[in-house]
mmCIF file of C-alpha atoms in Angstrom:
data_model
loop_
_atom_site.group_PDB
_atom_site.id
_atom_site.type_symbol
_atom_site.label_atom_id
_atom_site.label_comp_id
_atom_site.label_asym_id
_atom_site.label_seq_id
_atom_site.Cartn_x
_atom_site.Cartn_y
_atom_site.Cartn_z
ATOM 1 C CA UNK X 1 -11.147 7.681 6.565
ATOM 2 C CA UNK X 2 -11.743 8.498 3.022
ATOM 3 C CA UNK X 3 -15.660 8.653 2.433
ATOM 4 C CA UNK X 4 -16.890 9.826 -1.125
ATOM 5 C CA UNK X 5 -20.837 10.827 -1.233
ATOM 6 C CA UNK X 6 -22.765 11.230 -4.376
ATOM 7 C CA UNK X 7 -26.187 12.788 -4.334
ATOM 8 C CA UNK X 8 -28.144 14.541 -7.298
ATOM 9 C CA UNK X 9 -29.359 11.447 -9.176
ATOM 10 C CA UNK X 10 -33.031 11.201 -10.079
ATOM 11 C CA UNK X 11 -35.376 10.878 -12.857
ATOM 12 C CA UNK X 12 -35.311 12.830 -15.619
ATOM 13 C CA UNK X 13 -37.213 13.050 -18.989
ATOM 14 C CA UNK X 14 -35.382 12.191 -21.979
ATOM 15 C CA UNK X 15 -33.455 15.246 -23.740
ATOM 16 C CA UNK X 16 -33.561 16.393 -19.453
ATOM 17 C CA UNK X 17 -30.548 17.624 -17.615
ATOM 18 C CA UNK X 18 -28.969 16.850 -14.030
ATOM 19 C CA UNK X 19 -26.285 18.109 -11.749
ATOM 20 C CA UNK X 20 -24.334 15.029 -9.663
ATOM 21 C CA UNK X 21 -21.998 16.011 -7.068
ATOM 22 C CA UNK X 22 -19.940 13.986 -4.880
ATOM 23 C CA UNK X 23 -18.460 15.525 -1.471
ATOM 24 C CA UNK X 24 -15.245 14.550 -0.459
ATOM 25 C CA UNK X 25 -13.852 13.893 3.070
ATOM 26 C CA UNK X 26 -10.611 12.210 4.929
ATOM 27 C CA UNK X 27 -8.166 13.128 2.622
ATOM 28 C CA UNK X 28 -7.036 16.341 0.589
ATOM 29 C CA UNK X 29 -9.050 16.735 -2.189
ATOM 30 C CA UNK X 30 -6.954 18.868 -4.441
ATOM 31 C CA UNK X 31 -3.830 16.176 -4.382
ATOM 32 C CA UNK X 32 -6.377 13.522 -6.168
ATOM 33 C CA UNK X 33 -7.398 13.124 -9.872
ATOM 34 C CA UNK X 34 -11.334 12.195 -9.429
ATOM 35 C CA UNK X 35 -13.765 10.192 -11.992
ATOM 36 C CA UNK X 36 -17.176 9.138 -12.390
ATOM 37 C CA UNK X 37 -17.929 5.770 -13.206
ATOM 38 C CA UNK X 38 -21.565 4.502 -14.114
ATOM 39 C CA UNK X 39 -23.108 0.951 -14.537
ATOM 40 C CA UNK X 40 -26.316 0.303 -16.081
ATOM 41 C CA UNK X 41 -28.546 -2.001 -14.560
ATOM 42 C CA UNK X 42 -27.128 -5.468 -15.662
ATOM 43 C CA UNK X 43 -24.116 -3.945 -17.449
ATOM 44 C CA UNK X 44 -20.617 -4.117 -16.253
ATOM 45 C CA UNK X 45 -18.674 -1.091 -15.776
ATOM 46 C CA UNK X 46 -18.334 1.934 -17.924
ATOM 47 C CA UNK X 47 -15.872 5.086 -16.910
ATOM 48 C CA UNK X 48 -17.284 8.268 -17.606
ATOM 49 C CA UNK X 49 -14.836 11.547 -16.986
ATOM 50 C CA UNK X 50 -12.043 12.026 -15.107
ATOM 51 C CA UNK X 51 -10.519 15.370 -14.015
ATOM 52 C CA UNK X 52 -6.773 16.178 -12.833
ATOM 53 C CA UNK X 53 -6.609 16.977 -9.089
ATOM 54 C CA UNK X 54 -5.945 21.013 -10.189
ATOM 55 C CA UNK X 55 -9.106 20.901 -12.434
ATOM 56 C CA UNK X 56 -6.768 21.968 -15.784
ATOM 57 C CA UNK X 57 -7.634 18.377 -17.917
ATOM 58 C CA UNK X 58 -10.461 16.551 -18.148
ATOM 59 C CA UNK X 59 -11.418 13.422 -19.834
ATOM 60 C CA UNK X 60 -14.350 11.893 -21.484
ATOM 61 C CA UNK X 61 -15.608 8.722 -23.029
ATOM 62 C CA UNK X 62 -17.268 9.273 -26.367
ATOM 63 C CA UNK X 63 -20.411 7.982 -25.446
ATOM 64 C CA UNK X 64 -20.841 10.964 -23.145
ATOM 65 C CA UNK X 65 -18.220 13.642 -24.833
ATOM 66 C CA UNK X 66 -19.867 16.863 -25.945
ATOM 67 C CA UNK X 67 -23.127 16.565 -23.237
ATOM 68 C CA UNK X 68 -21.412 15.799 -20.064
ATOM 69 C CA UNK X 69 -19.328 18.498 -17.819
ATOM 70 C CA UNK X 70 -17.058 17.326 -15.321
ATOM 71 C CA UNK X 71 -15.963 20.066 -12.736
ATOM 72 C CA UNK X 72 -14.606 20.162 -8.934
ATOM 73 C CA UNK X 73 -14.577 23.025 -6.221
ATOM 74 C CA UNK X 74 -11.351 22.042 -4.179
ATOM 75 C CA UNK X 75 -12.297 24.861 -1.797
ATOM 76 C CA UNK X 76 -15.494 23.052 -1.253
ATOM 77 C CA UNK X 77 -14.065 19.150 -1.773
ATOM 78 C CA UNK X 78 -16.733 18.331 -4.253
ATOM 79 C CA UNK X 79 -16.797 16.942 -7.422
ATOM 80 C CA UNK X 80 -19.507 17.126 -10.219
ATOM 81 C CA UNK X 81 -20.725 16.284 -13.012
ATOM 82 C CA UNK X 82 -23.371 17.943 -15.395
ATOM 83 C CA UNK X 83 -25.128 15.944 -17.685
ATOM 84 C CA UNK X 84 -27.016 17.440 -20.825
ATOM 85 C CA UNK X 85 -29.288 15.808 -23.410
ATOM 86 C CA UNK X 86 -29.817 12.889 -21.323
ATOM 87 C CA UNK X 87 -31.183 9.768 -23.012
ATOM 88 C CA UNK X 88 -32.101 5.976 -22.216
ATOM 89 C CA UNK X 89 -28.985 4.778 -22.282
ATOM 90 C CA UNK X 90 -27.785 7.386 -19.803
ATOM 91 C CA UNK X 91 -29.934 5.443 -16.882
ATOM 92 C CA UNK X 92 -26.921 3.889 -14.593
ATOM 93 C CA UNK X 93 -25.340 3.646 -11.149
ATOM 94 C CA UNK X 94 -22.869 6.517 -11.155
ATOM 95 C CA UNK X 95 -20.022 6.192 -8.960
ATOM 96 C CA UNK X 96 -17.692 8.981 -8.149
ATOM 97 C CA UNK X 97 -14.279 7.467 -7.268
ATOM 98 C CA UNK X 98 -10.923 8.605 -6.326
ATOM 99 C CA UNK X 99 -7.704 8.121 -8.652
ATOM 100 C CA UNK X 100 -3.938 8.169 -6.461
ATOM 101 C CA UNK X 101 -2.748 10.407 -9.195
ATOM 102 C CA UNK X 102 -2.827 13.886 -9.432
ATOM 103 C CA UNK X 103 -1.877 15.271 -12.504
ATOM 104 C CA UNK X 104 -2.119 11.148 -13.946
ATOM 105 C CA UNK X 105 -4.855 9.018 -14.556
ATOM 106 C CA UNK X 106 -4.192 5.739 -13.322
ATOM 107 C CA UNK X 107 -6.884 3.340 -11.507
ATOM 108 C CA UNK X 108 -9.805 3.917 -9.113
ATOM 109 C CA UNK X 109 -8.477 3.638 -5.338
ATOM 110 C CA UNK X 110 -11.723 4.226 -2.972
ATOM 111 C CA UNK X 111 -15.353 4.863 -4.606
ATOM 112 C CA UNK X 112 -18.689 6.227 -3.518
ATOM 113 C CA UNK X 113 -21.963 3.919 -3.087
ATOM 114 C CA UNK X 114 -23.031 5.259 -6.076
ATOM 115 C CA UNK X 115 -26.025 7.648 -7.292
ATOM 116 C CA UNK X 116 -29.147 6.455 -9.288
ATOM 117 C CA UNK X 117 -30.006 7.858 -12.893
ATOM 118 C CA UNK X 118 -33.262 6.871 -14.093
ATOM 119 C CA UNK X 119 -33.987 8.450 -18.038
ATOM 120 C CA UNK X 120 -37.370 7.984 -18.920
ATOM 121 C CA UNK X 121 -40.577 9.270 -19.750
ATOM 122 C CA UNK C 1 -10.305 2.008 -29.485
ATOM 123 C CA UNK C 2 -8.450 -0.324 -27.322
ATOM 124 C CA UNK C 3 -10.086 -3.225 -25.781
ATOM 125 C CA UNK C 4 -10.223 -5.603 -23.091
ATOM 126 C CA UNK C 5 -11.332 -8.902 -23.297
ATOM 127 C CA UNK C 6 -12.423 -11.543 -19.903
ATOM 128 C CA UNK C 7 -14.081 -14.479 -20.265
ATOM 129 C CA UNK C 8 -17.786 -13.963 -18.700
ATOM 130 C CA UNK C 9 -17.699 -16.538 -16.386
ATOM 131 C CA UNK C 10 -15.044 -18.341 -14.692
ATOM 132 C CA UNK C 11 -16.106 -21.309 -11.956
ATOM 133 C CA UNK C 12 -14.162 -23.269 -9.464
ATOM 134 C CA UNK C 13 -14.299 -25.215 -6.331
ATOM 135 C CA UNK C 14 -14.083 -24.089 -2.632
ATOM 136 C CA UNK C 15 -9.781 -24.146 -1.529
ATOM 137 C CA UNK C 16 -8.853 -24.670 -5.664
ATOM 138 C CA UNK C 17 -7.254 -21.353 -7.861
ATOM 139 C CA UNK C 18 -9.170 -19.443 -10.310
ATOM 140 C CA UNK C 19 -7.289 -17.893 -12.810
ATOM 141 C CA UNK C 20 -9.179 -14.665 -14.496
ATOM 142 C CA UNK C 21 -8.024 -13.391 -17.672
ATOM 143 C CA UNK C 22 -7.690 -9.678 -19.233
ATOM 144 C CA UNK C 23 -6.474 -9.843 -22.675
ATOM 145 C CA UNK C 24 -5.705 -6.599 -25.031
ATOM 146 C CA UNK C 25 -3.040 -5.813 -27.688
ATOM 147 C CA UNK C 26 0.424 -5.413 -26.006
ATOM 148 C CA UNK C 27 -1.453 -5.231 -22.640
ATOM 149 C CA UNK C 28 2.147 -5.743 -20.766
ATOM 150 C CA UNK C 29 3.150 -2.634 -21.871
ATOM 151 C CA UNK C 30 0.012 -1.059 -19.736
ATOM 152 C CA UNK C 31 -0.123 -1.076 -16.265
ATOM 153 C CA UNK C 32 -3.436 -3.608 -15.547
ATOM 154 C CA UNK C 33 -5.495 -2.732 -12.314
ATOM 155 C CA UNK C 34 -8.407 -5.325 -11.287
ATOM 156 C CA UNK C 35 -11.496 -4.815 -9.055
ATOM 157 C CA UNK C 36 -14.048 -6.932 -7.034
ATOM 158 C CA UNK C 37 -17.633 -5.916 -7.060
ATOM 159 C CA UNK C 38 -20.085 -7.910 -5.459
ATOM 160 C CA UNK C 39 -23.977 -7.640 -5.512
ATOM 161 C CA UNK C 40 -25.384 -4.205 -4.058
ATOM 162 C CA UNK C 41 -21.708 -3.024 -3.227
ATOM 163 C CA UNK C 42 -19.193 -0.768 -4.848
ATOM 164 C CA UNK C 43 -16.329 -1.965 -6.335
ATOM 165 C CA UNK C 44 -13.166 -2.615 -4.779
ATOM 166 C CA UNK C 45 -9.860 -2.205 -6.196
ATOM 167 C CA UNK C 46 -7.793 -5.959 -5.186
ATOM 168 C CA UNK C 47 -4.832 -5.211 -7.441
ATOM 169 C CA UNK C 48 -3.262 -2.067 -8.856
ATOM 170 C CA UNK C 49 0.125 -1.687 -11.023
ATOM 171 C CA UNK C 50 -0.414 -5.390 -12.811
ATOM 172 C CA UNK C 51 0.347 -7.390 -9.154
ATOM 173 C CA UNK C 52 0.333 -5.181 -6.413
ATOM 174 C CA UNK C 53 -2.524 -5.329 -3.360
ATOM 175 C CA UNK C 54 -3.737 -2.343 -1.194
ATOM 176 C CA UNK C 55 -4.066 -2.734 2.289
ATOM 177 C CA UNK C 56 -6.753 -5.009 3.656
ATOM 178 C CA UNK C 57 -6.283 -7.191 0.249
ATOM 179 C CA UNK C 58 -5.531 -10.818 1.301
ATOM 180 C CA UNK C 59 -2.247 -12.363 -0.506
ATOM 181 C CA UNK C 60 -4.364 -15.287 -1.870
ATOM 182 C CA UNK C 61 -5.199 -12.310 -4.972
ATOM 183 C CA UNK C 62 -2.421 -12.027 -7.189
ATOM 184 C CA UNK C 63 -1.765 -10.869 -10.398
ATOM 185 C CA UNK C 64 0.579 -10.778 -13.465
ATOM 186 C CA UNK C 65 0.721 -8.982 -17.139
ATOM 187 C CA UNK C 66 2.917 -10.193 -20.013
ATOM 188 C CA UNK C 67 2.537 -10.101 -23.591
ATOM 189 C CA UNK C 68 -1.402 -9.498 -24.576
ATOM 190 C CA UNK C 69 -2.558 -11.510 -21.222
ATOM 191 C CA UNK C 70 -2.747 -10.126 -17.846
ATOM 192 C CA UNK C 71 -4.496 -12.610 -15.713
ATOM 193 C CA UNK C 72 -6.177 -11.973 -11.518
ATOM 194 C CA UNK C 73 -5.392 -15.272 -9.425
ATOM 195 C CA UNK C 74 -7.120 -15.908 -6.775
ATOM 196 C CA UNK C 75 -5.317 -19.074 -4.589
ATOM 197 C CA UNK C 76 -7.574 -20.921 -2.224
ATOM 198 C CA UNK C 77 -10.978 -19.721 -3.363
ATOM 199 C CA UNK C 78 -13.391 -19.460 -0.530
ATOM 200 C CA UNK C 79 -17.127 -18.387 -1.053
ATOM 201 C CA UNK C 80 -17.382 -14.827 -0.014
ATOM 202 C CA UNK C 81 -14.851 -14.683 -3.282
ATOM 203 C CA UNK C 82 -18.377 -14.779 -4.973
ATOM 204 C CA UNK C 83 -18.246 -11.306 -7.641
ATOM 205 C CA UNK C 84 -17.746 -10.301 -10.545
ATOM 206 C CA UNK C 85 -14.391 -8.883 -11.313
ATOM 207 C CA UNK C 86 -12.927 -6.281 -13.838
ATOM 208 C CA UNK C 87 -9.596 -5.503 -15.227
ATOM 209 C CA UNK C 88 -8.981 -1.988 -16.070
ATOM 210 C CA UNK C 89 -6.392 0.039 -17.943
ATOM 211 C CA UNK C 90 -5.046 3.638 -18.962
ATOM 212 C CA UNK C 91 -5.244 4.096 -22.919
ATOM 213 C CA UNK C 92 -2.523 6.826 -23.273
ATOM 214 C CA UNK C 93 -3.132 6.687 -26.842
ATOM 215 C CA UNK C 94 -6.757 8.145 -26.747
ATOM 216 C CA UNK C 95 -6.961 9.330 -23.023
ATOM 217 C CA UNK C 96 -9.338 6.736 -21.876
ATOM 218 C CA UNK C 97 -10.183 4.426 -19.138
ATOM 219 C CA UNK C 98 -10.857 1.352 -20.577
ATOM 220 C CA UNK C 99 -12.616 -1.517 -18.484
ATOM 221 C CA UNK C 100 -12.790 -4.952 -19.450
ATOM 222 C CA UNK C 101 -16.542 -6.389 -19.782
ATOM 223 C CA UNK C 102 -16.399 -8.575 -16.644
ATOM 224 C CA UNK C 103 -15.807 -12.065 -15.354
ATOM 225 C CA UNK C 104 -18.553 -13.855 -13.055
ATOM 226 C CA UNK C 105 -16.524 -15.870 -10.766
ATOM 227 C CA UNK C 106 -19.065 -18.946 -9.602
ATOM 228 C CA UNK C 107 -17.404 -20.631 -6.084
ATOM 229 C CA UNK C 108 -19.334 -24.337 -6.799
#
């Protein structure tokens, strides 16, 4: 059974920093593109990052390009995802999910329960 | 940036069809993908490649993609089909994931 665990959210003072990771299990890791996903309270959905199942490309939305850092450990089957300069409209759900791809991007087949983000002061 | 439209809210009776819509520029040329999320829960992808279902996914959800329009139909609506739903796309042309803003489906 694939299972996908996030963990690292908290809050975090504007301009902060924080380190989510999401541990992977029931399938192998390294064969999967992965992403983070986040949804601010209310919002819809907003993708992240993605990263190729070998770790050589990632991908970034603009709204978080030049802060956030998406990295994996396939020895370890985690996934993670630093976030610098945090600000207000950082504060989401973030979902790590799984793509069927590896070297693609295509579409989200199994995601975590998500990870809390709370920016404020 | 390439976008995807759905109407916000889309209602219909118990056992009738709602139709959701996804609408971008030239959207049959991309492969559409649509998920369910419903309050508290994680998404959950209902169909991938513009009309296929993972396992698990009853055949009442169905899709299609043609021209600018790719539309989620859901036959014989029951109540736990209750969620918002979002189409989704690859952007090739600026190596995005693009999601569409989200349609409320309301079971009266």
């Amino acid at each position: 059974e694939v299972q996908l665990l996030e963990s690292g959210g908290d809050l975090v003072q504007p301009g902060g920093s924080l380190r989510l990771s999401c541990a992977a299990s029931g399938f192998t890791f390294r064969n999967n593109a992965m992403h983070w996903v986040r949804q601010a309270p209310g919002k819809g959905l907003e993708w992240v990052s993605a990263i190729t199942g070998s770790g050589g490309r990632t991908y970034y939305a603009d709204s978080v390009k030049g802060r956030f850092t998406i990295s994996r450990d396939n020895s370890r089957n985690t996934l993670y995802l630093q976030m610098n300069t945090l600000g207000a409209d950082d504060t989401a759900l973030y979902y790590c999910a799984r793509d069927p791809g590896v070297t693609g991007i295509y579409y989200f087949d199994y995601w975590g329960q998500g990870n809390l983000v709370t920016v404020s002061s | 940036s390439y976008v995807l439209a759905q109407p916000p809210s889309v209602s219909v009776a118990p056992g009738q069809t709602a139709r959701i819509t996804c609408g971008g520029n030239s959207i049959g040329s991309k492969s559409v993908h649509w998920y369910q999320e419903k309050p508290g829960q994680a998404p959950v992808l209902v169909v991938y490649d513009d009309s296929d279902r993972p396992s698990g996914i009853p055949e009442r959800f169905s899709g299609s993609n043609s021209g600018n329009t790719a539309t989620l139909t859901i036959s014989r609506v029951e109540a736990g089909d209750e969620a918002d739903y979002y189409c989704q796309v690859w952007d090739s042309s600026s190596d995005h994931v693009v999601f569409g803003g989200g349609t409320k489906l309301t079971v009266l």
